[in-house]
Tab-separated table of C-alpha atoms in Angstrom:
chain	number	residue	atom	x	y	z
O	1	MET	CA	-55.026	27.438	-25.502
O	2	ASP	CA	-51.538	26.283	-24.522
O	3	ALA	CA	-49.161	24.934	-27.177
O	4	PRO	CA	-47.667	21.763	-25.644
O	5	ASN	CA	-43.870	21.589	-25.644
O	6	ALA	CA	-43.403	25.131	-26.882
O	7	TYR	CA	-40.331	26.892	-25.497
O	8	THR	CA	-41.701	28.961	-22.610
O	9	SER	CA	-39.528	32.051	-23.051
O	10	GLY	CA	-39.098	32.025	-26.828
O	11	HIS	CA	-36.333	33.947	-28.567
O	12	HIS	CA	-37.241	37.580	-28.011
O	13	GLU	CA	-34.138	39.771	-27.777
O	14	SER	CA	-34.661	40.156	-24.018
O	15	VAL	CA	-34.366	36.366	-23.710
O	16	LEU	CA	-31.338	35.999	-25.984
O	17	ALA	CA	-29.634	38.810	-24.069
O	18	THR	CA	-29.834	36.816	-20.835
O	19	HIS	CA	-28.606	33.685	-22.641
O	20	ARG	CA	-25.626	35.576	-24.078
O	21	ARG	CA	-24.531	36.480	-20.559
O	22	ARG	CA	-23.887	32.822	-19.732
O	23	THR	CA	-20.230	31.884	-19.469
O	24	ILE	CA	-18.191	28.963	-18.194
O	25	ALA	CA	-17.518	30.987	-15.036
O	26	ASN	CA	-21.171	31.610	-14.188
O	27	SER	CA	-22.833	28.544	-15.716
O	28	ALA	CA	-20.368	25.680	-16.215
O	29	GLN	CA	-17.658	25.871	-13.546
O	30	TYR	CA	-18.436	22.323	-12.460
O	31	LEU	CA	-17.331	21.128	-15.919
O	32	GLU	CA	-13.984	22.970	-16.027
O	33	PRO	CA	-11.778	19.999	-15.013
O	34	GLN	CA	-13.082	18.136	-18.085
O	35	LEU	CA	-12.197	20.926	-20.536
O	36	THR	CA	-8.768	19.926	-21.782
O	37	MET	CA	-7.397	20.661	-25.231
O	38	GLY	CA	-8.183	18.028	-27.842
O	39	ARG	CA	-11.336	16.599	-26.268
O	40	THR	CA	-14.472	16.622	-28.420
O	41	LEU	CA	-17.611	18.309	-27.096
O	42	LEU	CA	-21.272	18.528	-28.087
O	43	ASP	CA	-23.353	21.354	-26.599
O	44	VAL	CA	-27.045	20.391	-26.718
O	45	GLY	CA	-29.468	23.326	-26.601
O	46	CYS	CA	-26.658	25.782	-27.263
O	47	GLY	CA	-28.843	28.877	-27.647
O	48	PRO	CA	-26.844	31.863	-28.938
O	49	GLY	CA	-23.603	29.965	-28.398
O	50	THR	CA	-21.766	32.012	-25.788
O	51	ILE	CA	-20.691	29.064	-23.633
O	52	THR	CA	-20.206	26.876	-26.707
O	53	ILE	CA	-17.641	29.267	-28.149
O	54	GLU	CA	-15.851	29.412	-24.796
O	55	PHE	CA	-15.703	25.612	-24.851
O	56	GLY	CA	-14.032	25.881	-28.245
O	57	ALA	CA	-11.357	28.148	-26.787
O	58	ARG	CA	-10.614	25.487	-24.146
O	59	VAL	CA	-10.677	22.273	-26.210
O	60	GLY	CA	-10.225	23.559	-29.783
O	61	ASP	CA	-12.861	25.048	-32.080
O	62	ALA	CA	-12.712	22.109	-34.490
O	63	ASN	CA	-13.647	19.758	-31.651
O	64	VAL	CA	-16.901	21.504	-30.679
O	65	VAL	CA	-20.417	21.350	-32.126
O	66	GLY	CA	-23.417	23.270	-30.797
O	67	VAL	CA	-26.955	22.164	-31.614
O	68	ASP	CA	-30.320	23.754	-30.955
O	69	MET	CA	-33.813	23.104	-32.267
O	70	ALA	CA	-34.536	26.810	-32.856
O	71	GLU	CA	-33.327	28.362	-36.082
O	72	ALA	CA	-33.249	31.776	-34.367
O	73	ALA	CA	-30.807	30.454	-31.777
O	74	ILE	CA	-28.546	28.855	-34.404
O	75	ALA	CA	-28.540	32.062	-36.451
O	76	ALA	CA	-27.588	34.075	-33.355
O	77	ALA	CA	-24.824	31.582	-32.486
O	78	ARG	CA	-23.346	31.683	-35.984
O	79	THR	CA	-23.396	35.488	-35.958
O	80	HIS	CA	-21.665	35.575	-32.576
O	81	ALA	CA	-19.056	33.069	-33.761
O	82	ALA	CA	-18.311	35.184	-36.824
O	83	ASP	CA	-18.085	38.325	-34.672
O	84	VAL	CA	-15.475	36.809	-32.339
O	85	GLY	CA	-13.596	34.814	-34.989
O	86	SER	CA	-14.611	31.367	-33.743
O	87	THR	CA	-14.927	28.368	-36.069
O	88	VAL	CA	-17.102	26.303	-33.714
O	89	ARG	CA	-19.820	24.594	-35.766
O	90	PHE	CA	-23.528	25.143	-35.091
O	91	GLU	CA	-26.305	22.941	-36.443
O	92	ARG	CA	-30.037	22.683	-36.007
O	93	ALA	CA	-31.010	19.388	-34.342
O	94	ASN	CA	-33.564	17.799	-32.043
O	95	ALA	CA	-32.169	16.939	-28.599
O	96	THR	CA	-33.994	13.605	-28.531
O	97	GLY	CA	-32.799	12.611	-32.024
O	98	LEU	CA	-29.218	13.817	-32.370
O	99	PRO	CA	-27.734	13.417	-35.882
O	100	PHE	CA	-24.480	11.844	-34.674
O	101	ASP	CA	-23.146	8.299	-34.473
O	102	ASP	CA	-22.824	6.413	-31.215
O	103	ASN	CA	-19.682	7.194	-29.204
O	104	SER	CA	-18.953	10.463	-31.031
O	105	PHE	CA	-17.985	12.904	-28.261
O	106	ASP	CA	-15.872	12.974	-25.107
O	107	ILE	CA	-18.166	15.529	-23.443
O	108	VAL	CA	-21.898	15.966	-24.069
O	109	HIS	CA	-23.162	19.083	-22.288
O	110	THR	CA	-26.487	20.803	-21.787
O	111	HIS	CA	-27.521	23.871	-19.830
O	112	GLN	CA	-31.147	24.615	-18.886
O	113	THR	CA	-32.544	22.506	-21.724
O	114	LEU	CA	-33.833	19.377	-19.976
O	115	GLN	CA	-36.483	21.517	-18.293
O	116	HIS	CA	-37.919	22.433	-21.704
O	117	VAL	CA	-38.199	19.057	-23.445
O	118	PRO	CA	-41.227	16.755	-23.261
O	119	ASP	CA	-39.085	13.759	-22.272
O	120	PRO	CA	-35.904	14.684	-20.359
O	121	VAL	CA	-35.059	11.028	-19.787
O	122	ALA	CA	-35.069	10.419	-23.552
O	123	MET	CA	-32.809	13.447	-24.013
O	124	LEU	CA	-30.320	12.206	-21.407
O	125	ARG	CA	-30.409	8.740	-22.948
O	126	GLU	CA	-29.607	10.279	-26.352
O	127	MET	CA	-26.795	12.324	-24.842
O	128	GLY	CA	-25.435	9.122	-23.329
O	129	ARG	CA	-25.649	7.359	-26.693
O	130	VAL	CA	-23.371	9.874	-28.431
O	131	ALA	CA	-20.911	10.055	-25.503
O	132	ARG	CA	-17.828	7.872	-25.785
O	133	PRO	CA	-16.888	5.227	-23.208
O	134	GLY	CA	-14.818	7.079	-20.633
O	135	GLY	CA	-16.578	10.300	-21.601
O	136	VAL	CA	-19.021	12.389	-19.602
O	137	VAL	CA	-22.602	13.618	-19.809
O	138	ALA	CA	-22.960	17.031	-18.142
O	139	ALA	CA	-26.162	18.874	-17.268
O	140	ARG	CA	-26.946	22.003	-15.271
O	141	GLU	CA	-30.594	22.781	-14.507
O	142	VAL	CA	-32.391	25.469	-12.526
O	143	ASP	CA	-34.984	24.850	-9.820
O	144	TYR	CA	-37.507	27.668	-10.005
O	145	ALA	CA	-39.228	26.655	-6.763
O	146	ALA	CA	-35.922	27.280	-4.956
O	147	THR	CA	-35.702	30.863	-6.226
O	148	THR	CA	-35.323	33.488	-3.481
O	149	TRP	CA	-35.443	37.275	-3.433
O	150	PHE	CA	-35.592	40.287	-1.170
O	151	PRO	CA	-37.523	42.496	-0.576
O	152	GLU	CA	-40.388	40.021	-0.660
O	153	LEU	CA	-42.475	41.912	-3.198
O	154	PRO	CA	-45.898	40.344	-3.879
O	155	GLY	CA	-45.478	41.022	-7.592
O	156	LEU	CA	-42.430	38.747	-7.765
O	157	ALA	CA	-44.314	36.004	-5.925
O	158	GLN	CA	-47.034	36.395	-8.561
O	159	TRP	CA	-44.388	36.191	-11.292
O	160	LEU	CA	-42.918	32.946	-9.940
O	161	GLU	CA	-46.282	31.239	-9.529
O	162	LEU	CA	-47.343	32.301	-13.015
O	163	TYR	CA	-44.040	31.366	-14.650
O	164	ARG	CA	-44.075	27.858	-13.175
O	165	ARG	CA	-47.692	27.369	-14.246
O	166	VAL	CA	-47.078	28.551	-17.827
O	167	HIS	CA	-43.869	26.536	-18.052
O	168	ARG	CA	-45.628	23.329	-17.031
O	169	ALA	CA	-48.471	24.007	-19.456
O	170	THR	CA	-46.171	24.563	-22.423
O	171	SER	CA	-42.641	23.382	-21.890
O	172	GLY	CA	-41.953	20.698	-19.330
O	173	GLU	CA	-40.644	20.977	-15.775
O	174	PRO	CA	-39.487	24.284	-14.210
O	175	ASP	CA	-38.164	22.590	-11.048
O	176	ALA	CA	-35.747	20.414	-12.977
O	177	ALA	CA	-32.694	20.487	-10.697
O	178	ARG	CA	-34.230	18.289	-8.006
O	179	ARG	CA	-35.123	15.689	-10.646
O	180	LEU	CA	-31.654	15.294	-12.181
O	181	VAL	CA	-30.785	12.150	-10.223
O	182	SER	CA	-34.106	10.506	-11.042
O	183	TRP	CA	-33.847	11.370	-14.740
O	184	ALA	CA	-30.198	10.271	-14.973
O	185	ARG	CA	-30.901	6.910	-13.325
O	186	ALA	CA	-33.879	6.327	-15.614
O	187	ALA	CA	-31.604	7.074	-18.596
O	188	GLN	CA	-29.163	4.420	-17.305
O	189	LEU	CA	-26.372	6.911	-16.735
O	190	HIS	CA	-24.041	5.925	-13.916
O	191	GLU	CA	-21.150	7.168	-11.762
O	192	LEU	CA	-23.293	10.178	-10.908
O	193	HIS	CA	-21.535	13.208	-9.438
O	194	LEU	CA	-23.863	15.936	-8.165
O	195	SER	CA	-23.257	19.522	-7.113
O	196	ALA	CA	-25.149	22.799	-6.910
O	197	SER	CA	-24.450	26.452	-7.553
O	198	ALA	CA	-26.487	29.607	-7.893
O	199	TRP	CA	-26.924	32.688	-9.976
O	200	VAL	CA	-26.990	35.696	-7.643
O	201	PHE	CA	-27.997	39.234	-8.609
O	202	ALA	CA	-27.333	41.679	-5.782
O	203	THR	CA	-25.080	44.546	-6.918
O	204	PRO	CA	-26.742	47.631	-8.424
O	205	ALA	CA	-25.540	46.728	-11.927
O	206	GLU	CA	-26.686	43.103	-11.595
O	207	ARG	CA	-30.082	44.116	-10.209
O	208	ASN	CA	-30.640	46.627	-12.961
O	209	TRP	CA	-29.655	44.203	-15.730
O	210	TRP	CA	-31.632	41.208	-14.441
O	211	GLY	CA	-34.681	43.189	-13.330
O	212	GLU	CA	-34.950	45.166	-16.561
O	213	ALA	CA	-34.559	41.985	-18.617
O	214	TRP	CA	-37.455	40.332	-16.771
O	215	ALA	CA	-39.558	43.488	-16.828
O	216	GLU	CA	-39.329	43.320	-20.618
O	217	ARG	CA	-39.793	39.531	-20.799
O	218	ALA	CA	-42.933	39.776	-18.678
O	219	LEU	CA	-44.596	41.832	-21.406
O	220	GLU	CA	-42.906	41.024	-24.716
O	221	SER	CA	-41.502	37.478	-24.762
O	222	ASP	CA	-43.281	34.252	-25.673
O	223	PHE	CA	-43.867	33.748	-21.946
O	224	ALA	CA	-46.178	36.778	-21.989
O	225	ARG	CA	-48.015	35.581	-25.094
O	226	GLN	CA	-48.445	32.079	-23.722
O	227	ALA	CA	-49.611	33.412	-20.355
O	228	VAL	CA	-52.380	35.404	-22.039
O	229	ASP	CA	-53.277	32.968	-24.834
O	230	GLY	CA	-53.353	30.054	-22.388
O	231	GLY	CA	-55.740	31.867	-20.075
O	232	HIS	CA	-53.212	32.033	-17.230
O	233	ALA	CA	-53.070	35.829	-16.890
O	234	GLN	CA	-54.494	39.100	-18.126
O	235	ILE	CA	-52.257	41.730	-19.671
O	236	SER	CA	-52.924	43.933	-16.628
O	237	GLU	CA	-51.370	41.238	-14.411
O	238	LEU	CA	-48.317	41.075	-16.647
O	239	ARG	CA	-47.929	44.851	-16.421
O	240	ALA	CA	-48.065	44.598	-12.629
O	241	ILE	CA	-45.372	41.907	-12.699
O	242	SER	CA	-43.224	44.035	-14.992
O	243	ASP	CA	-43.628	46.990	-12.617
O	244	ALA	CA	-42.663	44.767	-9.669
O	245	TRP	CA	-39.412	43.816	-11.382
O	246	ARG	CA	-38.575	47.477	-11.927
O	247	GLU	CA	-39.465	48.271	-8.309
O	248	TRP	CA	-37.098	45.500	-7.191
O	249	THR	CA	-34.197	46.992	-9.186
O	250	ARG	CA	-34.540	50.225	-7.199
O	251	HIS	CA	-34.003	48.588	-3.782
O	252	ASP	CA	-30.466	49.112	-2.490
O	253	ASP	CA	-30.771	45.912	-0.441
O	254	GLY	CA	-32.236	43.865	-3.292
O	255	TRP	CA	-31.222	40.203	-3.672
O	256	PHE	CA	-32.218	37.537	-6.167
O	257	SER	CA	-30.829	34.005	-6.416
O	258	MET	CA	-31.620	30.966	-8.565
O	259	THR	CA	-30.364	27.561	-7.429
O	260	HIS	CA	-29.012	25.152	-10.057
O	261	GLY	CA	-28.320	21.440	-9.847
O	262	GLU	CA	-25.289	20.052	-11.687
O	263	LEU	CA	-24.769	16.521	-12.949
O	264	LEU	CA	-21.680	14.748	-14.261
O	265	ALA	CA	-22.312	11.157	-15.314
O	266	ALA	CA	-20.820	8.325	-17.315
O	267	PRO	CA	-22.741	7.066	-20.357
O	268	PRO	CA	-24.509	3.700	-20.088
O	269	PRO	CA	-22.048	0.803	-19.949
O	270	GLY	CA	-21.675	-1.312	-23.039
């Protein structure tokens, strides 16, 4: 039986490895003009903290806090910070009940977290609460239904259909990007600025890294457990999906892209 509001992917090493690869350049370019020294920043759903620590290098470590609900993610972020000599602070917190006063931060950022919470409007409203007047709420979300790949392997089509079904059964909305405007308006954010960008995996090194990561996730992450325990797939189907990912990595003309929506908004007036 599905566990409602469980994190679809979990924190298996194959998942954290993909999260660690996120940088400002590949996941937060739309926010760069806001990243000036001295501004305070809260990173909600920080995961293992890669982007969060980069934010600290731009605005000052003492001005940045990363929060995540998962203790495993916070532990990984603190370890990474220690490894690179960063003093960015990481705390465990619920995204819909942030432990900060109103008007605490100049920038309140999230990346691929709204899709995993039971009430994304409540999360955006909470992000707006802790953002200062004149500050910004920033969100970047993927849209799984807009994912494209080549060659058009049936196993990857099976993966996408299964992933979206498991995600909805356990963890919210996989096609979050197209809903950003609706969620932001419902949260009473205003001065909305929208953009889009994509992750693209097409070089041999990119294909091998991304395909191998998903081949492992298809069998060993919480996604695999939830797919089987929830009655969405048999282990034989997951093996076939894993094999399809590895087949895709071997295609010299392989392509994979994931479209993301990006939101910059002002907190609610007053």
